[in-house]
PDB file of N, CA, C and O in Angstrom:
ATOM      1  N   UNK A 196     -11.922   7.562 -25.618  1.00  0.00           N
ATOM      2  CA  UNK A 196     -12.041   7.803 -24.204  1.00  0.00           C
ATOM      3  C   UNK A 196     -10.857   7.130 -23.501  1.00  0.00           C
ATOM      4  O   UNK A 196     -10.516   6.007 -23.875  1.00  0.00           O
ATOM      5  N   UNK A 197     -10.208   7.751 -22.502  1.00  0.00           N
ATOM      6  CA  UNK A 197      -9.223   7.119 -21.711  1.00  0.00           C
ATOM      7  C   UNK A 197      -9.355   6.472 -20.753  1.00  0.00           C
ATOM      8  O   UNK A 197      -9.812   7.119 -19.811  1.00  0.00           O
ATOM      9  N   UNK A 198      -9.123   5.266 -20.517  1.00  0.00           N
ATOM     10  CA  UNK A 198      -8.899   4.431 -19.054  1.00  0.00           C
ATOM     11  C   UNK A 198      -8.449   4.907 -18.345  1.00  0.00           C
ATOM     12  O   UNK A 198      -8.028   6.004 -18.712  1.00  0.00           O
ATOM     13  N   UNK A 199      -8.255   4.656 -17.318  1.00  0.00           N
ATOM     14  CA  UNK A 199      -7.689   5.064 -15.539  1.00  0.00           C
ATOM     15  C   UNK A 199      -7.920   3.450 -14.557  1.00  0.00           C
ATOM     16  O   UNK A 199      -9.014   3.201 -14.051  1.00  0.00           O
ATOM     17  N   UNK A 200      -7.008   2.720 -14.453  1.00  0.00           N
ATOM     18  CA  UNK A 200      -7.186   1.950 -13.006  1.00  0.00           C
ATOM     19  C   UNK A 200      -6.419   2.430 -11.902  1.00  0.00           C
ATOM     20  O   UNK A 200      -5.509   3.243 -12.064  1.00  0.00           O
ATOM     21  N   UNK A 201      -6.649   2.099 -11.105  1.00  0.00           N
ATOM     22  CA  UNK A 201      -6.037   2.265  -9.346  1.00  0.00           C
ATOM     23  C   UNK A 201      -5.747   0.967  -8.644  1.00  0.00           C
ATOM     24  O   UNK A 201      -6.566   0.050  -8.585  1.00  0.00           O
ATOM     25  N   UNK A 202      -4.246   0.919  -7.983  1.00  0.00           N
ATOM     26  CA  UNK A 202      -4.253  -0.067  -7.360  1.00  0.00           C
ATOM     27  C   UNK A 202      -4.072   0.812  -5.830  1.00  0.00           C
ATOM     28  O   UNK A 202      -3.572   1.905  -5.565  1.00  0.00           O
ATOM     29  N   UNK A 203      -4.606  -0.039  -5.165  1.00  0.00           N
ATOM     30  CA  UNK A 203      -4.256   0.346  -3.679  1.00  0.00           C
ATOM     31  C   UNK A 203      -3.670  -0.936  -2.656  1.00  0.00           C
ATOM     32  O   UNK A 203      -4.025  -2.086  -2.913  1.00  0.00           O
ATOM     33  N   UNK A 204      -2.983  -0.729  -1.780  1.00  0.00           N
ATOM     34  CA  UNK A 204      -2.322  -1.368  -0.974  1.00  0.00           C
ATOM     35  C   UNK A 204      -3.273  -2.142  -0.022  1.00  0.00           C
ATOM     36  O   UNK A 204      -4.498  -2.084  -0.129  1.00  0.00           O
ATOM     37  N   UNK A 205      -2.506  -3.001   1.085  1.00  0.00           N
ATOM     38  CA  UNK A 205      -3.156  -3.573   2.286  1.00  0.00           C
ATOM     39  C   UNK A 205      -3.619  -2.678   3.294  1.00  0.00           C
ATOM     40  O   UNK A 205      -4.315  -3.066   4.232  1.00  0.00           O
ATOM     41  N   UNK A 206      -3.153  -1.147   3.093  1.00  0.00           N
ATOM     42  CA  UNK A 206      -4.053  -0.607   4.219  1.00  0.00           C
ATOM     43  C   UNK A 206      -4.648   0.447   3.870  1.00  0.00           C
ATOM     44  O   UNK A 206      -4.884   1.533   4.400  1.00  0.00           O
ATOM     45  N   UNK A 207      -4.995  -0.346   2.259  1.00  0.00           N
ATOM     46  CA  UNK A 207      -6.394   1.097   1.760  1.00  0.00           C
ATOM     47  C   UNK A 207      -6.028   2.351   1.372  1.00  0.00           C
ATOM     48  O   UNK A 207      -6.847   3.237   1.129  1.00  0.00           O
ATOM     49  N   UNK A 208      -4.276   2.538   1.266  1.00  0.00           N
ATOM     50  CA  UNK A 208      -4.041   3.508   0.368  1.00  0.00           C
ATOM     51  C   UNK A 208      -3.516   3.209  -1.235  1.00  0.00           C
ATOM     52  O   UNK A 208      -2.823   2.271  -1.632  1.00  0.00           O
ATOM     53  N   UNK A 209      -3.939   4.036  -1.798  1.00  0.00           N
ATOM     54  CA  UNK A 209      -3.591   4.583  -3.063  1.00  0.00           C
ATOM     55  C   UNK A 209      -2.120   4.202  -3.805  1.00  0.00           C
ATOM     56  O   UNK A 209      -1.443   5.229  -3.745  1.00  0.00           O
ATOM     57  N   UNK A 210      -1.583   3.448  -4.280  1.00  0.00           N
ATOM     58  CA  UNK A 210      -0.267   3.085  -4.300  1.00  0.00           C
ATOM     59  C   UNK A 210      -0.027   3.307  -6.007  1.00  0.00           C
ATOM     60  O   UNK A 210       1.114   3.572  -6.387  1.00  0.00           O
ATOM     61  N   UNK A 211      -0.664   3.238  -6.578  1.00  0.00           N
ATOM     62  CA  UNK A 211      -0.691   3.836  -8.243  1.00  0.00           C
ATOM     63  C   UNK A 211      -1.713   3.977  -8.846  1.00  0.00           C
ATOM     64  O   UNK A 211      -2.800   3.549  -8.458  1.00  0.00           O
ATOM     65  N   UNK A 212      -1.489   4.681 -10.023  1.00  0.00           N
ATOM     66  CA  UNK A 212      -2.861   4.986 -10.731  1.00  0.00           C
ATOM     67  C   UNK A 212      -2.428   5.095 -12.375  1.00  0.00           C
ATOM     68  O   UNK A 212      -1.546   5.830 -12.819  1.00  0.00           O
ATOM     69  N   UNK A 213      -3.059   4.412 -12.949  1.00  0.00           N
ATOM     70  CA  UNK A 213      -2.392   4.231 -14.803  1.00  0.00           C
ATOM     71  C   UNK A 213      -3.804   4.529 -15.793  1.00  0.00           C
ATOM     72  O   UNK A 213      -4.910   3.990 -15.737  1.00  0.00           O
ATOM     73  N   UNK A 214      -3.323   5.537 -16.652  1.00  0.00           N
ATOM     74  CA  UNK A 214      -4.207   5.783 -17.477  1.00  0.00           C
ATOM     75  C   UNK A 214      -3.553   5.655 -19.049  1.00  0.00           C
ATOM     76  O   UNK A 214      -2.330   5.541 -19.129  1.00  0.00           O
ATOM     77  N   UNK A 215      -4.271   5.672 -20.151  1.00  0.00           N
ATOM     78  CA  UNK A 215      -3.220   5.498 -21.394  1.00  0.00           C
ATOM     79  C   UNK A 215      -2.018   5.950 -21.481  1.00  0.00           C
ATOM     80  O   UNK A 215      -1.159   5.487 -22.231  1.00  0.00           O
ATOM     81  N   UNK A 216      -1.892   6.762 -20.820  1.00  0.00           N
ATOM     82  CA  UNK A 216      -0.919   8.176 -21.068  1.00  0.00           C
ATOM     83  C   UNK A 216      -0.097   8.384 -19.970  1.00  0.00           C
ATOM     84  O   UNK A 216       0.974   8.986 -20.041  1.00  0.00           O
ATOM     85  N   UNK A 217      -0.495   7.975 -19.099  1.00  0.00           N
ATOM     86  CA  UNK A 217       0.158   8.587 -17.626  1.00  0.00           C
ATOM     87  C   UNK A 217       0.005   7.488 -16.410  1.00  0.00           C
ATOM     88  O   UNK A 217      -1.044   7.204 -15.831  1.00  0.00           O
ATOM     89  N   UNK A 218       1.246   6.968 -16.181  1.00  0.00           N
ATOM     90  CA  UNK A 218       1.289   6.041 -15.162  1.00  0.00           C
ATOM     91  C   UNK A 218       1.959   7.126 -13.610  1.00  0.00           C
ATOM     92  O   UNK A 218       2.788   8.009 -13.829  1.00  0.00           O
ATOM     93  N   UNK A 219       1.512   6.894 -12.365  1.00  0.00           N
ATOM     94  CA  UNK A 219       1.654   7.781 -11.442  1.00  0.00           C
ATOM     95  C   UNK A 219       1.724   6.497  -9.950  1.00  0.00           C
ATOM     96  O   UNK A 219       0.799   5.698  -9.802  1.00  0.00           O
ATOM     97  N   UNK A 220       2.690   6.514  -9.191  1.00  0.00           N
ATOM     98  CA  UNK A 220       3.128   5.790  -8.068  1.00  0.00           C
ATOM     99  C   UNK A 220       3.188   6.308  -6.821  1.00  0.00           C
ATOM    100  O   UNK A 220       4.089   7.143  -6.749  1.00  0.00           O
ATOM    101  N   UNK A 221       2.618   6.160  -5.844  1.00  0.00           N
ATOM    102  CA  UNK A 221       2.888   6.704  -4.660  1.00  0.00           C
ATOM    103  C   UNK A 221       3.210   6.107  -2.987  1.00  0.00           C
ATOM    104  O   UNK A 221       2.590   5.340  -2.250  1.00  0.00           O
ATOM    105  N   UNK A 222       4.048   6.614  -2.888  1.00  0.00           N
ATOM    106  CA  UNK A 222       5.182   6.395  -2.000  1.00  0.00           C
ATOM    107  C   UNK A 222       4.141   6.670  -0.265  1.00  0.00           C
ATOM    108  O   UNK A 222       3.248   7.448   0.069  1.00  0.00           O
ATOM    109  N   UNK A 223       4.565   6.043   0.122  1.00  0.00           N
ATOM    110  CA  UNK A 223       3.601   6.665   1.571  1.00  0.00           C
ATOM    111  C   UNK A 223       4.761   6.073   2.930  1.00  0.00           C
ATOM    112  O   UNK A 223       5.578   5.169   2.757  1.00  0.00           O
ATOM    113  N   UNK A 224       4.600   6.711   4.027  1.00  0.00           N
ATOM    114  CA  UNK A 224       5.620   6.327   5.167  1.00  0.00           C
ATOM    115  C   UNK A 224       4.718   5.327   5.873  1.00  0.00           C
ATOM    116  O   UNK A 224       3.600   4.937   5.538  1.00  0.00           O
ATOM    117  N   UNK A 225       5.566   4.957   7.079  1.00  0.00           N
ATOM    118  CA  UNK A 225       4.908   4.063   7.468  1.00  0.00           C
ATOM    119  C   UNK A 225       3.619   5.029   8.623  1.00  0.00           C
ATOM    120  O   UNK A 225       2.525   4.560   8.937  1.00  0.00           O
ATOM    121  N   UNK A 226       4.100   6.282   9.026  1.00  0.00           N
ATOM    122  CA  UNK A 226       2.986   6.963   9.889  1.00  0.00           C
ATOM    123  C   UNK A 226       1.451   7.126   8.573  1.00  0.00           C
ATOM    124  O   UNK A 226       0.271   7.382   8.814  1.00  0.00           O
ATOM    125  N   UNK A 227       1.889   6.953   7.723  1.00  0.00           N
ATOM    126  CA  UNK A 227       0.624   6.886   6.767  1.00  0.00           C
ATOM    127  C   UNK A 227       0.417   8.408   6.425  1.00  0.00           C
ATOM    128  O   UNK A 227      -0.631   9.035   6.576  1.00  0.00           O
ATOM    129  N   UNK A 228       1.773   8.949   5.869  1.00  0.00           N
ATOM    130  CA  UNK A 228       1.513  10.739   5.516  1.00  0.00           C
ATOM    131  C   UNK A 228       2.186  10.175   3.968  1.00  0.00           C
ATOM    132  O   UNK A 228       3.142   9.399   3.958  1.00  0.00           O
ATOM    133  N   UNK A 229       1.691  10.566   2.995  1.00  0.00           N
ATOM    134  CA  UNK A 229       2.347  10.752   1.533  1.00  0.00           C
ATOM    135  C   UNK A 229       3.960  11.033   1.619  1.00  0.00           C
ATOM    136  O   UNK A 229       4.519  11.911   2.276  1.00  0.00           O
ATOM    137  N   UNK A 230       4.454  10.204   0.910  1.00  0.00           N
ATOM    138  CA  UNK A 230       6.146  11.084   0.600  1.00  0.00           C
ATOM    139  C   UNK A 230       6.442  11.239  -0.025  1.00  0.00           C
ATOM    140  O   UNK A 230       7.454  11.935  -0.102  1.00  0.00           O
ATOM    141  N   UNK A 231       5.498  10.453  -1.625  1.00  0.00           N
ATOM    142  CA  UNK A 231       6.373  11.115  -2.908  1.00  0.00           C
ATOM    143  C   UNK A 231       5.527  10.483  -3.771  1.00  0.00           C
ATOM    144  O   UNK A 231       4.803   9.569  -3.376  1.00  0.00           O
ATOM    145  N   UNK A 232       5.533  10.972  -5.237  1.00  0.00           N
ATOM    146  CA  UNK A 232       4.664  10.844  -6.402  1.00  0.00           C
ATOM    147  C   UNK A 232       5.346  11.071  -7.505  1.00  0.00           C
ATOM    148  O   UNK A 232       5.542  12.123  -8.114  1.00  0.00           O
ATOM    149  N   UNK A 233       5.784   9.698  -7.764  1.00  0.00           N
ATOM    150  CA  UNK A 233       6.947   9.350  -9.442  1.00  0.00           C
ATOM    151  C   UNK A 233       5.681   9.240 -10.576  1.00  0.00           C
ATOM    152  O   UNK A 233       4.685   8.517 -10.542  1.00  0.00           O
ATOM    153  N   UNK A 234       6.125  10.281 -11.634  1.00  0.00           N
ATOM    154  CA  UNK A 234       5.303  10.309 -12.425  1.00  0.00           C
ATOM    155  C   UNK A 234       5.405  10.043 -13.705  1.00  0.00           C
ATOM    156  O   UNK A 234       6.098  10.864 -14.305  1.00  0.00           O
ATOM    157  N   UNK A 235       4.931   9.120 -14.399  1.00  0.00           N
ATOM    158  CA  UNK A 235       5.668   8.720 -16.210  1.00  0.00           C
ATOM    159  C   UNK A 235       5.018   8.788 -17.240  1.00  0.00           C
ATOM    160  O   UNK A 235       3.839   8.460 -17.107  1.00  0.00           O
ATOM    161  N   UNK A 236       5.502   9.251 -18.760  1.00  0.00           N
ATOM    162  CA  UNK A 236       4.451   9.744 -19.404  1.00  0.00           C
ATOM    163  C   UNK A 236       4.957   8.073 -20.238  1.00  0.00           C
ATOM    164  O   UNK A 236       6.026   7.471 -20.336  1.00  0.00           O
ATOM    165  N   UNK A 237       3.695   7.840 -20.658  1.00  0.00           N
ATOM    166  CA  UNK A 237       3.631   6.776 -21.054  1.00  0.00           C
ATOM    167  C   UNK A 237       3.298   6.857 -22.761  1.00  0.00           C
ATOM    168  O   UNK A 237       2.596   7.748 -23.241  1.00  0.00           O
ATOM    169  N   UNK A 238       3.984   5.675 -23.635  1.00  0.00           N
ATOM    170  CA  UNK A 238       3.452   5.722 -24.870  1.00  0.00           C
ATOM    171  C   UNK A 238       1.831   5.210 -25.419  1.00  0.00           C
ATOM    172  O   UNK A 238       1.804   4.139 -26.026  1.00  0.00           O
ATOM    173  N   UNK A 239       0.837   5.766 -25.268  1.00  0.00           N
ATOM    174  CA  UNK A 239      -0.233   4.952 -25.462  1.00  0.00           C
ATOM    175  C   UNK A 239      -0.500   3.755 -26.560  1.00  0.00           C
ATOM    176  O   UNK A 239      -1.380   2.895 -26.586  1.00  0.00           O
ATOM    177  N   UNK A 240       0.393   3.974 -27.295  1.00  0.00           N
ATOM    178  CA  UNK A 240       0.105   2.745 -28.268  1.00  0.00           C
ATOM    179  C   UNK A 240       0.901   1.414 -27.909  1.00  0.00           C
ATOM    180  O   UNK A 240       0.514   0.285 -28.208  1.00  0.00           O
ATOM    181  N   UNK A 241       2.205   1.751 -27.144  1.00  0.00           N
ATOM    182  CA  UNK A 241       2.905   0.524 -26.499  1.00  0.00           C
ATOM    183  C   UNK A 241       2.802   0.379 -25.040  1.00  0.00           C
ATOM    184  O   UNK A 241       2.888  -0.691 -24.438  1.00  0.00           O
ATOM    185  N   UNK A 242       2.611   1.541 -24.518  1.00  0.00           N
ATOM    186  CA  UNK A 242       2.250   1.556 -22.704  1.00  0.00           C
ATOM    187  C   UNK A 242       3.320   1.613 -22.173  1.00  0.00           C
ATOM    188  O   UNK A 242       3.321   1.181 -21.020  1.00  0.00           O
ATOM    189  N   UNK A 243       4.657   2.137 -22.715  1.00  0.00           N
ATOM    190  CA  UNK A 243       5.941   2.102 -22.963  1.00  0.00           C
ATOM    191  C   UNK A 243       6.731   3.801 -22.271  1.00  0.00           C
ATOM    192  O   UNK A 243       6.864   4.864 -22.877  1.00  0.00           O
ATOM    193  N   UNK A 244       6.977   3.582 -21.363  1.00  0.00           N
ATOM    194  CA  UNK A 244       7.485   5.014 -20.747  1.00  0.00           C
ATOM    195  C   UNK A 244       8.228   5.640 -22.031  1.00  0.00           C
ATOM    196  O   UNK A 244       8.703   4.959 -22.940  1.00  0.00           O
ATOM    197  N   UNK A 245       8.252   6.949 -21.967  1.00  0.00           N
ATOM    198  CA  UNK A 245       8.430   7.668 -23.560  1.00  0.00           C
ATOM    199  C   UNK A 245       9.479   8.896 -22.986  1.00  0.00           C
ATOM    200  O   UNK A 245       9.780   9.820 -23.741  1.00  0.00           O
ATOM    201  N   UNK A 246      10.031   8.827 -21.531  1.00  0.00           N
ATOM    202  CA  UNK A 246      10.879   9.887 -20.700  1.00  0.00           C
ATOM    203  C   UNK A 246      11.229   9.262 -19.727  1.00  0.00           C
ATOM    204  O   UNK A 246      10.729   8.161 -19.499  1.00  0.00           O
ATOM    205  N   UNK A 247      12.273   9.866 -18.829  1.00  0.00           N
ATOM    206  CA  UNK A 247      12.144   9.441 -17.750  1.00  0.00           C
ATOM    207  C   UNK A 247      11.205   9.845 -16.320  1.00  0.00           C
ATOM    208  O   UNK A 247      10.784  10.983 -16.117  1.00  0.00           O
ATOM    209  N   UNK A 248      11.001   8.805 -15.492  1.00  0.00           N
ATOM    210  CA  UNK A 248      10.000   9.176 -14.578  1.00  0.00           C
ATOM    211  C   UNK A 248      10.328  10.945 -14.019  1.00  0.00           C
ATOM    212  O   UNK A 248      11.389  11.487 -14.326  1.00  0.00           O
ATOM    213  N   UNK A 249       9.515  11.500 -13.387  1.00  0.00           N
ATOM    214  CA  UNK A 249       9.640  12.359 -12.266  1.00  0.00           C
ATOM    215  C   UNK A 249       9.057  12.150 -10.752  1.00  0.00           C
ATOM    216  O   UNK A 249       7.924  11.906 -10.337  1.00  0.00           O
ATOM    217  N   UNK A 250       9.897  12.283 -10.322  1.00  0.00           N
ATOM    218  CA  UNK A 250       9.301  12.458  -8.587  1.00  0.00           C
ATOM    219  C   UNK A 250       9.585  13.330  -7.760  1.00  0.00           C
ATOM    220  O   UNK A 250      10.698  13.777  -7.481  1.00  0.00           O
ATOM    221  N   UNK A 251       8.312  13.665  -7.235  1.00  0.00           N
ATOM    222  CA  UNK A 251       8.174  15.053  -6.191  1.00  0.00           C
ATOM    223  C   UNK A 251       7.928  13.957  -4.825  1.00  0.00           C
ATOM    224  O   UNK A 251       7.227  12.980  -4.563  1.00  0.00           O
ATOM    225  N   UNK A 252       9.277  15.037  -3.978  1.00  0.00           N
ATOM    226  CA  UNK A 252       8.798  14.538  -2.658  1.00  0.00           C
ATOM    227  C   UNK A 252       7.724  15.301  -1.634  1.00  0.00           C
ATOM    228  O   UNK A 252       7.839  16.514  -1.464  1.00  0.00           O
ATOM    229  N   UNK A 253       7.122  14.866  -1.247  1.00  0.00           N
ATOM    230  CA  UNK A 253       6.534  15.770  -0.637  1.00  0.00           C
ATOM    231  C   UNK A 253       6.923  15.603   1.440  1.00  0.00           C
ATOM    232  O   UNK A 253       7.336  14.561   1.950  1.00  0.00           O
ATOM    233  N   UNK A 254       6.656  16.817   2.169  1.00  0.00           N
ATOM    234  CA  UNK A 254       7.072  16.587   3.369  1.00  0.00           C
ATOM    235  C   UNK A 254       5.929  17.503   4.225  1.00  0.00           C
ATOM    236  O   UNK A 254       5.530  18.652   4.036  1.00  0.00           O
ATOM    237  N   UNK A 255       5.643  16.681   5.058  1.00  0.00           N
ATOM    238  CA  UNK A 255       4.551  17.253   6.308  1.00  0.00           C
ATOM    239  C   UNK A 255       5.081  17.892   7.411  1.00  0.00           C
ATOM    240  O   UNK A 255       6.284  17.763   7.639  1.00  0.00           O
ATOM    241  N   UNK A 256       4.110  18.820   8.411  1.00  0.00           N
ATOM    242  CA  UNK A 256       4.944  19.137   9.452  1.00  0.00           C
ATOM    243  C   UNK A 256       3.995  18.183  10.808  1.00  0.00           C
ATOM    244  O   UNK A 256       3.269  17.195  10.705  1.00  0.00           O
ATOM    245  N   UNK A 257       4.302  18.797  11.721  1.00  0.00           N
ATOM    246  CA  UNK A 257       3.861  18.133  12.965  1.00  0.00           C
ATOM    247  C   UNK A 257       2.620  17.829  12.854  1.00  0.00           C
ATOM    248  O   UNK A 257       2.213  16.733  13.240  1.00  0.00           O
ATOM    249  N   UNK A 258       1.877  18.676  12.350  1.00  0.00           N
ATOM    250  CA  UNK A 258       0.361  18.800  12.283  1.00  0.00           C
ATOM    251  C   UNK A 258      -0.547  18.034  11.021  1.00  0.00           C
ATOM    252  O   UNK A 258      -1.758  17.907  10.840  1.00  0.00           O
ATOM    253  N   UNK A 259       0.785  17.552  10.175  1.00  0.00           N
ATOM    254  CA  UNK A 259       0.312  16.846   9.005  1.00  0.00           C
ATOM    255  C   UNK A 259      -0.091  17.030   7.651  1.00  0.00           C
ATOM    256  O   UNK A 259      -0.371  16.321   6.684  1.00  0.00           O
ATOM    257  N   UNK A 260       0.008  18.654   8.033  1.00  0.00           N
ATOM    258  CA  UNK A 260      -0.325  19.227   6.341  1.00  0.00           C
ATOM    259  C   UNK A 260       1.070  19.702   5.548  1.00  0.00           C
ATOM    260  O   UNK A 260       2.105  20.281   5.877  1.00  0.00           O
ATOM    261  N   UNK A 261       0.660  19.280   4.636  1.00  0.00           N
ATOM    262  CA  UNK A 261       1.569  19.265   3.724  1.00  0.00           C
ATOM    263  C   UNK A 261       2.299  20.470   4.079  1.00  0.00           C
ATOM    264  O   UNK A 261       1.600  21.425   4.418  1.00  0.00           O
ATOM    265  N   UNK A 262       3.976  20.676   4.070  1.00  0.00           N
ATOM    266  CA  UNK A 262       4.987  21.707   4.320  1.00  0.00           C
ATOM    267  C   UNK A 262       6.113  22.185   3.358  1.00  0.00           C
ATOM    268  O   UNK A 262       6.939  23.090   3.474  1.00  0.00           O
ATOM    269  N   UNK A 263       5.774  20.890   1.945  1.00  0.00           N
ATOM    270  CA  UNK A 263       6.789  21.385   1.330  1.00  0.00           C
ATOM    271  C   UNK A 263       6.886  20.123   0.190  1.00  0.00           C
ATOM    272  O   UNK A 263       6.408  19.015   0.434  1.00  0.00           O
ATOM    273  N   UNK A 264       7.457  20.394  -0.875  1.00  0.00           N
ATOM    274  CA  UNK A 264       7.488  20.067  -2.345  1.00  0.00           C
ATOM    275  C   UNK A 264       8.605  19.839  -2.833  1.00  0.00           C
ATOM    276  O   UNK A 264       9.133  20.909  -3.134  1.00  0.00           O
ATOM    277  N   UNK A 265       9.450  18.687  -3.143  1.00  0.00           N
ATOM    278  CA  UNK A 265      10.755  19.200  -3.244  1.00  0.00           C
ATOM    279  C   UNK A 265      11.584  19.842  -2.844  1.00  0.00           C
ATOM    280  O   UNK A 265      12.677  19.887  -3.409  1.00  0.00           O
ATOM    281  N   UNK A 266      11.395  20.307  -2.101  1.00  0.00           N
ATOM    282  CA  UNK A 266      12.244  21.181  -0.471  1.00  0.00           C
ATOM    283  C   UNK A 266      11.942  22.691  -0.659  1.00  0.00           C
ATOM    284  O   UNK A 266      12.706  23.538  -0.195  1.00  0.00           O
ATOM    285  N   UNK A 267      10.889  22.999  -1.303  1.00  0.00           N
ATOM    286  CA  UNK A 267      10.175  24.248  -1.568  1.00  0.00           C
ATOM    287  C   UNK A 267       9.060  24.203  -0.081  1.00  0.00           C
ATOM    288  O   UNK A 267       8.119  23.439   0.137  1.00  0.00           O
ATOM    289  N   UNK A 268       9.652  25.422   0.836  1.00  0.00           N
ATOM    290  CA  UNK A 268       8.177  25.256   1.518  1.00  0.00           C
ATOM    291  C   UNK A 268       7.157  26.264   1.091  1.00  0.00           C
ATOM    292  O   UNK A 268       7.463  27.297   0.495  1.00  0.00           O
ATOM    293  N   UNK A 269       6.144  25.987   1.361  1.00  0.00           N
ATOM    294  CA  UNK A 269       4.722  26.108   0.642  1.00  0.00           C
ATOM    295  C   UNK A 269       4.053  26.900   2.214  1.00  0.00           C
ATOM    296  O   UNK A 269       2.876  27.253   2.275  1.00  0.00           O
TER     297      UNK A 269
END
């Protein structure tokens, strides 16, 4: 069975999440909208990044919903 912890920040967001396999980081602005999610595949037997990370930025519009992915708008 696989683990999963979560750490979260001082204002109650989500700031990483690590499971055997997959460590995941997230970036947030200071208006408190997501900006990006670096993602690493991890070695489970050493816990040892096994690639290099990836990160998607993500970007909101006025209204706050998500507008775009890497500069893909959605």
């Amino acid at each position: 069975m696989e683990t999963v912890t979560y750490a979260y920040g001082g204002a109650g967001r989500r700031i990483s999440e690590r499971s055997d396999t997959t460590g995941c980081d997230f970036e947030w602005a200071v208006t408190g909208r997501l900006n990006g999610i670096t993602t690493t595949a991890l070695d489970p037997a050493a816990g040892a990044p096994v690639r290099e990370p990836v990160t998607q930025e993500m970007w909101v519009d006025s209204l706050g919903d998500l507008a775009g992915i890497d500069g893909t708008d959605l």
